[in-house]
Amino acid sequence: MSTPYPRLASPLGGASHPAVLNRRIRDLILIGASGLIPLLIALGIALEVPNPNLLVALGIALGTLGILAFAVSPRYEITLALLALYLGLLDGPIKLESANQGASAIRDVLIAVISVGALVRLVVKREDIRLPPLSGWVLAFVALVLVEAANPGTHGILKIVGGYRQHLEWIPFFFFGYVVMRSKERFRKFFLILGVIALANGVVSTIQTQLTPTQLASWGPGYSELINGTGNVTGRVYRDSEGVARVRPMALGSDLGFGGLVGVLALPGILALLATGRLRRRSVAVLLCLGVLLAIATSLQRTAVLGAVFALLAFAVFSLSTGRRVTRALAAVLVVIALTFVLGSVLTANIGKEVFSRYTSIAPEKAASTSVSYREKALAQIPADIAHAPFGAGLATVGAAAYFGGQDRAIIEGHSASGESQYNFVTLELGLPGLLLWIALSVKLLVFGARRLRRIADLELRISLVAVFAALFAMAMMGFAGPTMSRPPSGPYFWFAAGIFAYWFAGPGRTISQTTL
């Protein structure tokens, strides 16, 4: 007898008793009324100031509404979906519109509210708290980050705060992935959400590729700083094959290449939808697939293109274990390849091939050498970094937090150290112990998935887990070209995927998944 998957609760929690229904309806009305107050205040302020900024006001209002909703809702699948939409669609524009690093604290508050709310519910219900499998790896990583506060290279409390945020901000997503992703239906919705986010980023990125640097800089002070560059930031502009200055799109993120990274992470999930969905659902997946490919292509990020290739290959190879379903999985891969050629022709015809001149170095005849040499010099620096700073150069010396609390970059052999790859980044921030732990954890997850995927009896579920595995594999490869863990979307995705693996390959899902449903 097959073991049923847990069903999603109804909007009112599945309660049928009139008293319970009335109470929950009153709670919803109270939440809505409470949220309306900050919304009206924010809009009022936006309209009254000399230079109203409706986007910032809307972001503040939505953030306040989100905090209220997240604090009271036990429906983690809904609150996490809203959080994902915020990270993928609003976090970047709000930060760049305001040109204020503090604006990114909204996401930290939302993550904290969900986490604290979950802990409070466990305490109130007096349930036994059991850590998920693989938690030892997570706690060891957290411990390494915490002790780096005592590193002589960590200068001041602001550097400690910036470093902790940079490394630990996404850790709760490990537990979110373990708790939430417990049914095929939730995998389908997860992939749809990623596809929608990628589609939106692809559209915005396409618009940005057609703007001049001056036009995009006029979007807001943060955009101006990125495009023109500041003392701390190199301008996000390049010269095309004809010498014309063009922007490197950030889509709906806060820095270049965001849309492409979202596309890489969404691509395997869209492949899974194409391989498992019914005809009507597959038509939606095709539309989202176009959006994913658009996001990758118009990101003008070579790392994203190579990452998409790795994700595609990993999905194709590990789908071979699905037996009779492999034809649908491989057909999905062929659909993506066909759409890639069609979309490429349309984009070059309408936007101009000069825009995509950055991709010449990863043409098919050069892709193999480029993928190896892209960050060869940076990777070759790792032994010297370890020799001079075996326990790291200190927190917030490289990465997104390098300028938090003042410029204080790591200096190795008289030169500013490079955090251009994930492995350089971890070495400089956490030293040799951090590098070894990070590599071991990444290998553990990939080997874990490769060995246990075949034990998943339900083929649709197996394909969904193959999609998550393919995204993780692509991230490991992209780590050689740039830091992947200090920013969205790759940072939260990694820990979320680790939680998914903990449930399905080592937790309760391991027993459930061995039965064909």
Short mmCIF file of C-alpha atoms in Angstrom, two decimals:
data_model
loop_
_atom_site.label_atom_id
_atom_site.label_comp_id
_atom_site.label_asym_id
_atom_site.label_seq_id
_atom_site.Cartn_x
_atom_site.Cartn_y
_atom_site.Cartn_z
CA MET A 1 0.00 0.00 0.00
CA SER A 2 1.44 3.34 -1.02
CA THR A 3 2.14 6.04 1.50
CA PRO A 4 0.31 9.28 0.65
CA TYR A 5 2.09 12.58 0.41
CA PRO A 6 0.96 15.28 2.83
CA ARG A 7 -1.62 17.56 1.24
CA LEU A 8 -1.43 21.32 1.25
CA ALA A 9 -3.79 22.86 3.76
CA SER A 10 -6.79 24.89 2.65
CA PRO A 11 -6.58 28.71 2.86
CA LEU A 12 -8.20 28.54 6.28
CA GLY A 13 -6.09 25.64 7.49
CA GLY A 14 -8.55 22.92 6.54
CA ALA A 15 -10.79 23.64 9.54
CA SER A 16 -14.47 22.73 9.18
CA HIS A 17 -15.92 23.62 12.58
CA PRO A 18 -17.88 26.92 12.39
CA ALA A 19 -16.21 28.37 15.48
CA VAL A 20 -12.75 27.66 14.12
CA LEU A 21 -13.68 29.09 10.73
CA ASN A 22 -15.04 32.27 12.31
CA ARG A 23 -11.93 32.71 14.42
CA ARG A 24 -9.61 32.33 11.46
CA ILE A 25 -11.69 34.67 9.32
CA ARG A 26 -11.44 37.29 12.09
CA ASP A 27 -7.67 36.75 12.18
CA LEU A 28 -7.42 37.31 8.43
CA ILE A 29 -9.51 40.48 8.66
CA LEU A 30 -7.35 41.75 11.52
CA ILE A 31 -4.17 41.07 9.56
CA GLY A 32 -5.58 42.84 6.51
CA ALA A 33 -6.73 45.84 8.52
CA SER A 34 -3.42 46.07 10.35
CA GLY A 35 -1.50 45.87 7.10
CA LEU A 36 -3.62 48.56 5.49
CA ILE A 37 -2.39 51.15 7.99
CA PRO A 38 1.32 51.02 7.06
CA LEU A 39 0.36 50.81 3.39
CA LEU A 40 -1.60 54.08 3.60
CA ILE A 41 1.11 55.76 5.65
CA ALA A 42 3.83 54.78 3.19
CA LEU A 43 1.83 55.95 0.20
CA GLY A 44 0.98 59.20 1.96
CA ILE A 45 4.62 59.92 2.71
CA ALA A 46 5.59 59.09 -0.87
CA LEU A 47 3.07 61.57 -2.25
CA GLU A 48 4.00 64.38 0.13
CA VAL A 49 7.79 64.41 -0.13
CA PRO A 50 9.32 66.78 -2.74
CA ASN A 51 10.65 63.92 -4.88
CA PRO A 52 8.26 61.03 -4.29
CA ASN A 53 9.64 57.53 -4.74
CA LEU A 54 6.66 55.24 -5.08
CA LEU A 55 8.77 52.11 -5.54
CA VAL A 56 10.58 52.58 -2.24
CA ALA A 57 7.29 53.38 -0.49
CA LEU A 58 5.70 50.30 -2.02
CA GLY A 59 8.66 48.21 -0.90
CA ILE A 60 8.35 49.50 2.67
CA ALA A 61 4.63 48.87 2.68
CA LEU A 62 4.99 45.36 1.27
CA GLY A 63 7.77 44.64 3.73
CA THR A 64 5.58 45.69 6.63
CA LEU A 65 2.68 43.65 5.32
CA GLY A 66 5.00 40.70 4.88
CA ILE A 67 6.28 40.95 8.43
CA LEU A 68 2.76 40.91 9.79
CA ALA A 69 1.71 37.99 7.63
CA PHE A 70 4.89 36.00 8.23
CA ALA A 71 4.68 36.47 11.98
CA VAL A 72 1.24 34.87 12.31
CA SER A 73 1.06 32.38 9.45
CA PRO A 74 1.83 28.70 9.99
CA ARG A 75 1.60 28.18 6.22
CA TYR A 76 5.31 28.11 5.49
CA GLU A 77 4.80 27.15 1.86
CA ILE A 78 2.96 30.45 1.34
CA THR A 79 5.28 32.70 3.35
CA LEU A 80 8.33 31.19 1.65
CA ALA A 81 6.75 31.68 -1.77
CA LEU A 82 6.21 35.36 -0.95
CA LEU A 83 9.77 35.63 0.35
CA ALA A 84 11.09 34.07 -2.87
CA LEU A 85 9.08 36.54 -4.96
CA TYR A 86 10.43 39.42 -2.89
CA LEU A 87 14.03 38.27 -3.29
CA GLY A 88 13.63 37.66 -7.01
CA LEU A 89 11.54 40.68 -7.99
CA LEU A 90 11.75 43.52 -5.44
CA ASP A 91 14.89 43.26 -3.32
CA GLY A 92 17.22 44.56 -6.04
CA PRO A 93 15.09 47.46 -7.37
CA ILE A 94 14.30 48.72 -3.85
CA LYS A 95 18.00 48.71 -2.97
CA LEU A 96 19.04 50.44 -6.20
CA GLU A 97 16.19 52.95 -6.20
CA SER A 98 17.11 54.12 -2.73
CA ALA A 99 20.90 53.65 -3.10
CA ASN A 100 20.78 52.60 0.53
CA GLN A 101 22.41 49.39 1.74
CA GLY A 102 19.98 49.42 4.66
CA ALA A 103 17.12 48.69 2.26
CA SER A 104 18.42 45.13 1.89
CA ALA A 105 17.75 44.63 5.62
CA ILE A 106 14.09 44.09 4.71
CA ARG A 107 14.91 40.60 3.51
CA ASP A 108 16.82 39.86 6.73
CA VAL A 109 13.80 40.88 8.77
CA LEU A 110 11.48 38.68 6.72
CA ILE A 111 13.79 35.66 7.06
CA ALA A 112 14.15 36.26 10.80
CA VAL A 113 10.39 36.60 11.31
CA ILE A 114 9.68 33.28 9.60
CA SER A 115 12.45 31.56 11.57
CA VAL A 116 11.47 32.98 14.95
CA GLY A 117 7.78 32.28 14.28
CA ALA A 118 8.57 28.63 13.56
CA LEU A 119 10.63 28.29 16.75
CA VAL A 120 7.94 29.95 18.86
CA ARG A 121 5.33 27.51 17.52
CA LEU A 122 7.54 24.56 18.40
CA VAL A 123 8.00 25.88 21.94
CA VAL A 124 4.29 26.63 22.41
CA LYS A 125 3.27 23.20 21.13
CA ARG A 126 6.00 21.62 23.29
CA GLU A 127 7.04 19.41 20.41
CA ASP A 128 10.30 17.53 20.45
CA ILE A 129 12.87 19.44 18.44
CA ARG A 130 14.95 17.08 16.32
CA LEU A 131 17.56 18.45 14.00
CA PRO A 132 17.32 17.28 10.38
CA PRO A 133 19.95 14.95 8.91
CA LEU A 134 23.04 16.81 7.61
CA SER A 135 22.57 19.40 10.38
CA GLY A 136 26.05 18.56 11.66
CA TRP A 137 27.54 19.96 8.47
CA VAL A 138 25.46 23.10 8.77
CA LEU A 139 26.32 23.67 12.42
CA ALA A 140 30.03 23.10 11.72
CA PHE A 141 29.91 25.78 9.04
CA VAL A 142 28.12 28.18 11.40
CA ALA A 143 30.71 27.51 14.11
CA LEU A 144 33.57 28.29 11.72
CA VAL A 145 31.96 31.59 10.79
CA LEU A 146 31.33 32.54 14.42
CA VAL A 147 34.92 31.94 15.56
CA GLU A 148 36.23 34.14 12.74
CA ALA A 149 35.16 37.11 14.88
CA ALA A 150 38.31 36.41 16.91
CA ASN A 151 40.52 36.52 13.80
CA PRO A 152 43.01 39.43 14.08
CA GLY A 153 42.11 40.35 10.51
CA THR A 154 38.49 41.04 11.47
CA HIS A 155 38.55 44.73 12.33
CA GLY A 156 35.64 45.99 14.38
CA ILE A 157 32.07 45.14 15.20
CA LEU A 158 30.76 46.32 11.82
CA LYS A 159 33.03 43.86 10.04
CA ILE A 160 31.79 41.09 12.31
CA VAL A 161 28.17 41.99 11.58
CA GLY A 162 28.83 42.23 7.83
CA GLY A 163 30.71 38.94 7.78
CA TYR A 164 28.07 37.10 9.78
CA ARG A 165 25.37 38.40 7.50
CA GLN A 166 27.32 37.48 4.39
CA HIS A 167 27.81 33.86 5.46
CA LEU A 168 24.86 33.06 7.72
CA GLU A 169 21.99 34.99 6.17
CA TRP A 170 20.80 32.02 4.10
CA ILE A 171 21.32 29.21 6.67
CA PRO A 172 17.57 29.15 7.65
CA PHE A 173 16.76 28.04 4.10
CA PHE A 174 18.26 24.63 4.93
CA PHE A 175 15.54 24.09 7.52
CA PHE A 176 12.89 25.66 5.24
CA GLY A 177 13.75 23.18 2.49
CA TYR A 178 13.57 20.26 4.92
CA VAL A 179 10.19 21.29 6.33
CA VAL A 180 8.38 22.50 3.21
CA MET A 181 9.40 20.41 0.19
CA ARG A 182 7.52 17.23 1.05
CA SER A 183 5.32 16.54 -1.97
CA LYS A 184 5.46 16.44 -5.75
CA GLU A 185 2.91 19.26 -5.86
CA ARG A 186 5.22 21.52 -3.89
CA PHE A 187 8.09 20.76 -6.23
CA ARG A 188 5.85 21.75 -9.16
CA LYS A 189 4.91 25.03 -7.51
CA PHE A 190 8.52 25.70 -6.54
CA PHE A 191 9.62 25.29 -10.16
CA LEU A 192 6.76 27.49 -11.37
CA ILE A 193 7.75 30.26 -8.96
CA LEU A 194 11.36 30.10 -10.16
CA GLY A 195 10.15 30.18 -13.76
CA VAL A 196 7.97 33.24 -13.16
CA ILE A 197 10.84 35.06 -11.46
CA ALA A 198 13.17 34.18 -14.34
CA LEU A 199 10.61 35.34 -16.91
CA ALA A 200 10.22 38.73 -15.20
CA ASN A 201 13.98 39.14 -14.94
CA GLY A 202 14.39 38.16 -18.58
CA VAL A 203 11.94 40.82 -19.74
CA VAL A 204 13.58 43.56 -17.65
CA SER A 205 17.06 42.44 -18.69
CA THR A 206 16.05 42.59 -22.35
CA ILE A 207 14.84 46.16 -21.87
CA GLN A 208 18.09 47.11 -20.14
CA THR A 209 20.26 45.75 -22.97
CA GLN A 210 18.63 48.28 -25.32
CA LEU A 211 19.27 51.28 -23.07
CA THR A 212 22.34 53.48 -23.12
CA PRO A 213 24.36 53.73 -19.89
CA THR A 214 22.93 57.21 -19.32
CA GLN A 215 19.35 56.00 -19.74
CA LEU A 216 19.72 53.13 -17.28
CA ALA A 217 21.61 55.34 -14.80
CA SER A 218 18.55 57.60 -14.72
CA TRP A 219 16.48 54.81 -13.12
CA GLY A 220 17.76 55.77 -9.68
CA PRO A 221 20.85 56.70 -7.66
CA GLY A 222 21.82 53.07 -7.10
CA TYR A 223 21.63 52.35 -10.81
CA SER A 224 23.77 55.41 -11.48
CA GLU A 225 26.44 54.20 -9.04
CA LEU A 226 26.52 50.77 -10.66
CA ILE A 227 26.66 52.05 -14.23
CA ASN A 228 29.12 54.89 -13.68
CA GLY A 229 31.11 53.26 -10.91
CA THR A 230 32.24 54.71 -7.61
CA GLY A 231 35.37 54.52 -5.52
CA ASN A 232 34.33 51.04 -4.43
CA VAL A 233 32.51 49.77 -7.52
CA THR A 234 33.67 49.33 -11.11
CA GLY A 235 31.20 50.61 -13.69
CA ARG A 236 28.95 47.95 -15.19
CA VAL A 237 29.64 49.01 -18.79
CA TYR A 238 31.43 47.28 -21.65
CA ARG A 239 32.32 48.07 -25.26
CA ASP A 240 30.70 45.95 -27.93
CA SER A 241 32.39 44.74 -31.11
CA GLU A 242 31.86 48.17 -32.70
CA GLY A 243 33.20 50.12 -29.71
CA VAL A 244 29.79 51.31 -28.49
CA ALA A 245 29.36 51.58 -24.69
CA ARG A 246 26.67 49.22 -23.46
CA VAL A 247 25.37 48.25 -20.03
CA ARG A 248 25.74 44.89 -18.35
CA PRO A 249 22.17 44.26 -17.18
CA MET A 250 21.33 43.57 -13.55
CA ALA A 251 17.66 42.79 -14.40
CA LEU A 252 15.72 42.85 -11.10
CA GLY A 253 18.79 42.23 -8.96
CA SER A 254 21.20 44.62 -7.31
CA ASP A 255 24.21 43.77 -9.47
CA LEU A 256 25.08 42.48 -12.91
CA GLY A 257 24.20 38.94 -13.97
CA PHE A 258 21.33 38.45 -11.51
CA GLY A 259 18.84 37.49 -14.22
CA GLY A 260 21.24 34.95 -15.67
CA LEU A 261 21.79 33.26 -12.28
CA VAL A 262 18.04 33.03 -11.72
CA GLY A 263 17.70 31.51 -15.17
CA VAL A 264 20.35 28.86 -14.50
CA LEU A 265 18.65 27.79 -11.25
CA ALA A 266 15.20 27.78 -12.86
CA LEU A 267 16.20 25.88 -16.02
CA PRO A 268 16.33 22.33 -14.54
CA GLY A 269 12.97 22.88 -12.81
CA ILE A 270 11.39 23.94 -16.09
CA LEU A 271 12.85 20.81 -17.70
CA ALA A 272 11.18 18.77 -14.96
CA LEU A 273 7.84 20.45 -15.66
CA LEU A 274 8.20 19.71 -19.37
CA ALA A 275 9.03 16.07 -18.62
CA THR A 276 6.27 15.39 -16.08
CA GLY A 277 3.40 17.78 -16.73
CA ARG A 278 0.23 17.22 -18.68
CA LEU A 279 -0.26 18.88 -22.08
CA ARG A 280 -1.86 22.05 -20.64
CA ARG A 281 0.81 22.37 -17.99
CA ARG A 282 3.56 21.79 -20.54
CA SER A 283 2.35 24.77 -22.57
CA VAL A 284 2.88 26.98 -19.51
CA ALA A 285 6.30 25.40 -19.01
CA VAL A 286 7.26 26.24 -22.61
CA LEU A 287 6.40 29.91 -22.00
CA LEU A 288 8.44 29.94 -18.80
CA CYS A 289 11.27 28.17 -20.61
CA LEU A 290 11.43 31.04 -23.09
CA GLY A 291 11.63 33.44 -20.16
CA VAL A 292 14.44 31.41 -18.55
CA LEU A 293 16.46 31.35 -21.77
CA LEU A 294 15.81 35.07 -22.27
CA ALA A 295 17.10 35.81 -18.76
CA ILE A 296 20.28 33.81 -19.38
CA ALA A 297 20.98 35.22 -22.84
CA THR A 298 20.38 38.88 -22.01
CA SER A 299 22.34 38.74 -18.74
CA LEU A 300 25.49 39.04 -20.90
CA GLN A 301 27.15 36.89 -18.25
CA ARG A 302 29.40 34.16 -19.62
CA THR A 303 29.27 32.35 -16.29
CA ALA A 304 25.49 32.04 -16.60
CA VAL A 305 25.70 30.58 -20.10
CA LEU A 306 28.27 27.99 -19.03
CA GLY A 307 26.22 27.24 -15.91
CA ALA A 308 23.14 26.63 -18.08
CA VAL A 309 25.12 24.15 -20.19
CA PHE A 310 26.27 22.27 -17.07
CA ALA A 311 22.71 22.22 -15.70
CA LEU A 312 21.36 20.90 -18.99
CA LEU A 313 23.99 18.16 -19.19
CA ALA A 314 23.49 17.09 -15.56
CA PHE A 315 19.73 16.88 -16.03
CA ALA A 316 20.09 14.81 -19.20
CA VAL A 317 22.61 12.38 -17.69
CA PHE A 318 20.82 11.73 -14.41
CA SER A 319 17.43 11.49 -16.08
CA LEU A 320 18.68 8.27 -17.70
CA SER A 321 17.86 6.49 -14.43
CA THR A 322 14.13 7.11 -14.90
CA GLY A 323 13.67 4.18 -17.28
CA ARG A 324 10.56 4.58 -19.39
CA ARG A 325 10.29 8.25 -18.44
CA VAL A 326 13.70 9.05 -19.91
CA THR A 327 12.21 9.71 -23.34
CA ARG A 328 10.12 12.58 -21.96
CA ALA A 329 13.10 13.97 -20.02
CA LEU A 330 15.34 13.86 -23.09
CA ALA A 331 12.53 15.32 -25.21
CA ALA A 332 12.39 18.23 -22.74
CA VAL A 333 16.12 18.77 -23.22
CA LEU A 334 15.67 18.80 -27.00
CA VAL A 335 12.83 21.31 -26.67
CA VAL A 336 15.10 23.63 -24.69
CA ILE A 337 17.89 23.30 -27.27
CA ALA A 338 15.45 24.06 -30.10
CA LEU A 339 14.03 27.07 -28.24
CA THR A 340 17.57 28.31 -27.63
CA PHE A 341 18.31 28.46 -31.35
CA VAL A 342 14.98 30.10 -32.14
CA LEU A 343 15.34 32.69 -29.38
CA GLY A 344 18.95 33.38 -30.35
CA SER A 345 17.91 34.14 -33.91
CA VAL A 346 15.11 36.44 -32.79
CA LEU A 347 17.32 38.33 -30.32
CA THR A 348 20.20 38.89 -32.74
CA ALA A 349 17.77 40.03 -35.44
CA ASN A 350 15.92 42.50 -33.21
CA ILE A 351 18.57 43.65 -30.73
CA GLY A 352 21.70 43.22 -32.80
CA LYS A 353 24.51 40.70 -32.59
CA GLU A 354 26.89 43.40 -31.32
CA VAL A 355 25.12 43.28 -27.94
CA PHE A 356 26.13 39.65 -27.53
CA SER A 357 29.78 40.11 -28.53
CA ARG A 358 30.81 39.22 -24.96
CA TYR A 359 29.89 35.62 -25.71
CA THR A 360 32.50 35.13 -28.43
CA SER A 361 34.98 33.73 -25.88
CA ILE A 362 32.62 30.87 -25.04
CA ALA A 363 31.77 29.87 -28.59
CA PRO A 364 31.61 26.06 -28.99
CA GLU A 365 35.20 25.82 -30.23
CA LYS A 366 36.43 27.84 -27.19
CA ALA A 367 34.05 26.73 -24.43
CA ALA A 368 36.25 23.96 -23.01
CA SER A 369 39.36 26.11 -22.65
CA THR A 370 37.37 29.10 -21.39
CA SER A 371 35.61 27.12 -18.64
CA VAL A 372 39.01 26.02 -17.29
CA SER A 373 40.99 29.25 -17.69
CA TYR A 374 38.27 31.78 -16.83
CA ARG A 375 39.54 32.17 -13.24
CA GLU A 376 42.79 30.24 -13.51
CA LYS A 377 44.92 33.01 -12.01
CA ALA A 378 42.56 33.51 -9.10
CA LEU A 379 42.44 29.79 -8.28
CA ALA A 380 46.24 29.55 -8.52
CA GLN A 381 46.42 32.16 -5.74
CA ILE A 382 44.71 29.88 -3.19
CA PRO A 383 47.92 28.11 -1.98
CA ALA A 384 49.57 31.47 -1.31
CA ASP A 385 46.48 32.71 0.52
CA ILE A 386 46.51 29.61 2.72
CA ALA A 387 50.24 29.95 3.40
CA HIS A 388 49.92 33.59 4.52
CA ALA A 389 46.52 33.35 6.23
CA PRO A 390 45.76 29.69 7.08
CA PHE A 391 42.78 30.69 9.22
CA GLY A 392 41.51 33.37 6.87
CA ALA A 393 42.21 37.05 6.39
CA GLY A 394 39.20 38.07 8.50
CA LEU A 395 35.47 38.52 8.04
CA ALA A 396 34.10 40.94 5.43
CA THR A 397 37.42 41.36 3.65
CA VAL A 398 36.08 40.13 0.29
CA GLY A 399 32.68 39.58 -1.24
CA ALA A 400 29.53 41.66 -0.93
CA ALA A 401 30.44 42.81 2.61
CA ALA A 402 33.98 43.94 1.78
CA TYR A 403 33.07 47.63 2.08
CA PHE A 404 30.68 47.26 4.98
CA GLY A 405 32.09 49.18 7.92
CA GLY A 406 34.78 50.80 5.75
CA GLN A 407 37.16 49.61 3.09
CA ASP A 408 39.40 46.94 4.58
CA ARG A 409 40.43 44.43 1.94
CA ALA A 410 42.73 41.47 2.52
CA ILE A 411 46.34 42.04 1.50
CA ILE A 412 48.42 38.98 0.54
CA GLU A 413 52.07 39.41 -0.51
CA GLY A 414 51.55 43.15 -0.87
CA HIS A 415 48.59 42.82 -3.22
CA SER A 416 44.86 43.03 -2.70
CA ALA A 417 43.63 39.44 -2.43
CA SER A 418 41.10 38.12 -4.91
CA GLY A 419 37.70 36.70 -4.00
CA GLU A 420 36.75 36.19 -7.65
CA SER A 421 35.79 32.54 -7.24
CA GLN A 422 33.75 30.85 -4.54
CA TYR A 423 36.82 28.91 -3.46
CA ASN A 424 39.02 32.03 -3.17
CA PHE A 425 36.19 33.73 -1.32
CA VAL A 426 35.85 30.95 1.27
CA THR A 427 39.62 30.67 1.69
CA LEU A 428 40.06 34.36 2.47
CA GLU A 429 37.03 34.61 4.73
CA LEU A 430 37.25 31.28 6.61
CA GLY A 431 40.75 29.97 5.90
CA LEU A 432 41.80 26.42 5.11
CA PRO A 433 39.26 24.85 7.55
CA GLY A 434 36.44 26.72 5.83
CA LEU A 435 37.65 25.77 2.35
CA LEU A 436 37.91 22.09 3.26
CA LEU A 437 34.50 22.08 4.94
CA TRP A 438 32.90 23.87 2.01
CA ILE A 439 34.35 21.50 -0.58
CA ALA A 440 33.46 18.47 1.55
CA LEU A 441 29.86 19.64 1.98
CA SER A 442 29.45 20.36 -1.73
CA VAL A 443 30.88 16.97 -2.67
CA LYS A 444 28.74 15.29 0.00
CA LEU A 445 25.55 16.73 -1.45
CA LEU A 446 26.44 15.86 -5.04
CA VAL A 447 27.54 12.30 -4.19
CA PHE A 448 24.53 11.92 -1.91
CA GLY A 449 22.20 12.85 -4.75
CA ALA A 450 24.00 10.84 -7.43
CA ARG A 451 23.94 7.64 -5.36
CA ARG A 452 20.42 7.86 -3.95
CA LEU A 453 18.41 9.19 -6.86
CA ARG A 454 17.95 5.65 -8.15
CA ARG A 455 16.25 4.67 -4.89
CA ILE A 456 13.36 7.08 -5.54
CA ALA A 457 10.62 4.75 -6.80
CA ASP A 458 8.22 7.47 -7.94
CA LEU A 459 9.61 8.60 -11.29
CA GLU A 460 8.00 12.06 -11.27
CA LEU A 461 9.51 12.74 -7.87
CA ARG A 462 12.86 11.42 -9.08
CA ILE A 463 12.85 13.82 -12.03
CA SER A 464 12.06 16.70 -9.65
CA LEU A 465 15.02 15.75 -7.47
CA VAL A 466 17.19 15.41 -10.59
CA ALA A 467 16.29 19.03 -11.36
CA VAL A 468 17.47 20.17 -7.91
CA PHE A 469 20.63 18.09 -8.30
CA ALA A 470 21.34 19.63 -11.74
CA ALA A 471 21.06 23.15 -10.31
CA LEU A 472 23.46 22.26 -7.47
CA PHE A 473 25.93 20.78 -9.95
CA ALA A 474 25.77 23.94 -12.09
CA MET A 475 26.40 26.07 -8.98
CA ALA A 476 29.48 23.99 -8.09
CA MET A 477 30.86 24.60 -11.58
CA MET A 478 29.99 28.31 -11.54
CA GLY A 479 31.81 28.57 -8.22
CA PHE A 480 35.08 28.42 -10.14
CA ALA A 481 34.13 31.66 -11.91
CA GLY A 482 32.65 33.71 -9.08
CA PRO A 483 31.34 33.73 -5.49
CA THR A 484 27.95 32.03 -5.34
CA MET A 485 27.07 31.96 -1.65
CA SER A 486 27.12 35.58 -0.48
CA ARG A 487 24.12 36.80 -2.48
CA PRO A 488 20.79 35.75 -3.93
CA PRO A 489 19.66 33.76 -5.80
CA SER A 490 22.40 31.13 -5.48
CA GLY A 491 22.98 31.56 -1.72
CA PRO A 492 19.45 30.73 -0.56
CA TYR A 493 19.03 28.08 -3.28
CA PHE A 494 22.08 26.11 -2.10
CA TRP A 495 20.91 25.79 1.49
CA PHE A 496 17.31 25.17 0.41
CA ALA A 497 18.47 22.34 -1.85
CA ALA A 498 20.58 20.90 0.98
CA GLY A 499 17.45 20.77 3.15
CA ILE A 500 15.53 19.04 0.35
CA PHE A 501 18.23 16.39 0.09
CA ALA A 502 18.26 15.95 3.87
CA TYR A 503 14.54 15.12 3.84
CA TRP A 504 14.31 12.90 0.76
CA PHE A 505 17.65 11.11 0.93
CA ALA A 506 18.27 10.81 4.68
CA GLY A 507 15.07 11.83 6.51
CA PRO A 508 11.43 10.66 6.57
CA GLY A 509 11.09 11.13 2.81
CA ARG A 510 13.59 8.33 2.25
CA THR A 511 11.00 5.77 3.40
CA ILE A 512 8.10 7.42 1.58
CA SER A 513 9.98 7.73 -1.70
CA GLN A 514 10.78 4.03 -1.87
CA THR A 515 7.10 3.33 -2.56
CA THR A 516 5.69 4.01 -6.02
CA LEU A 517 2.70 6.30 -5.69
#
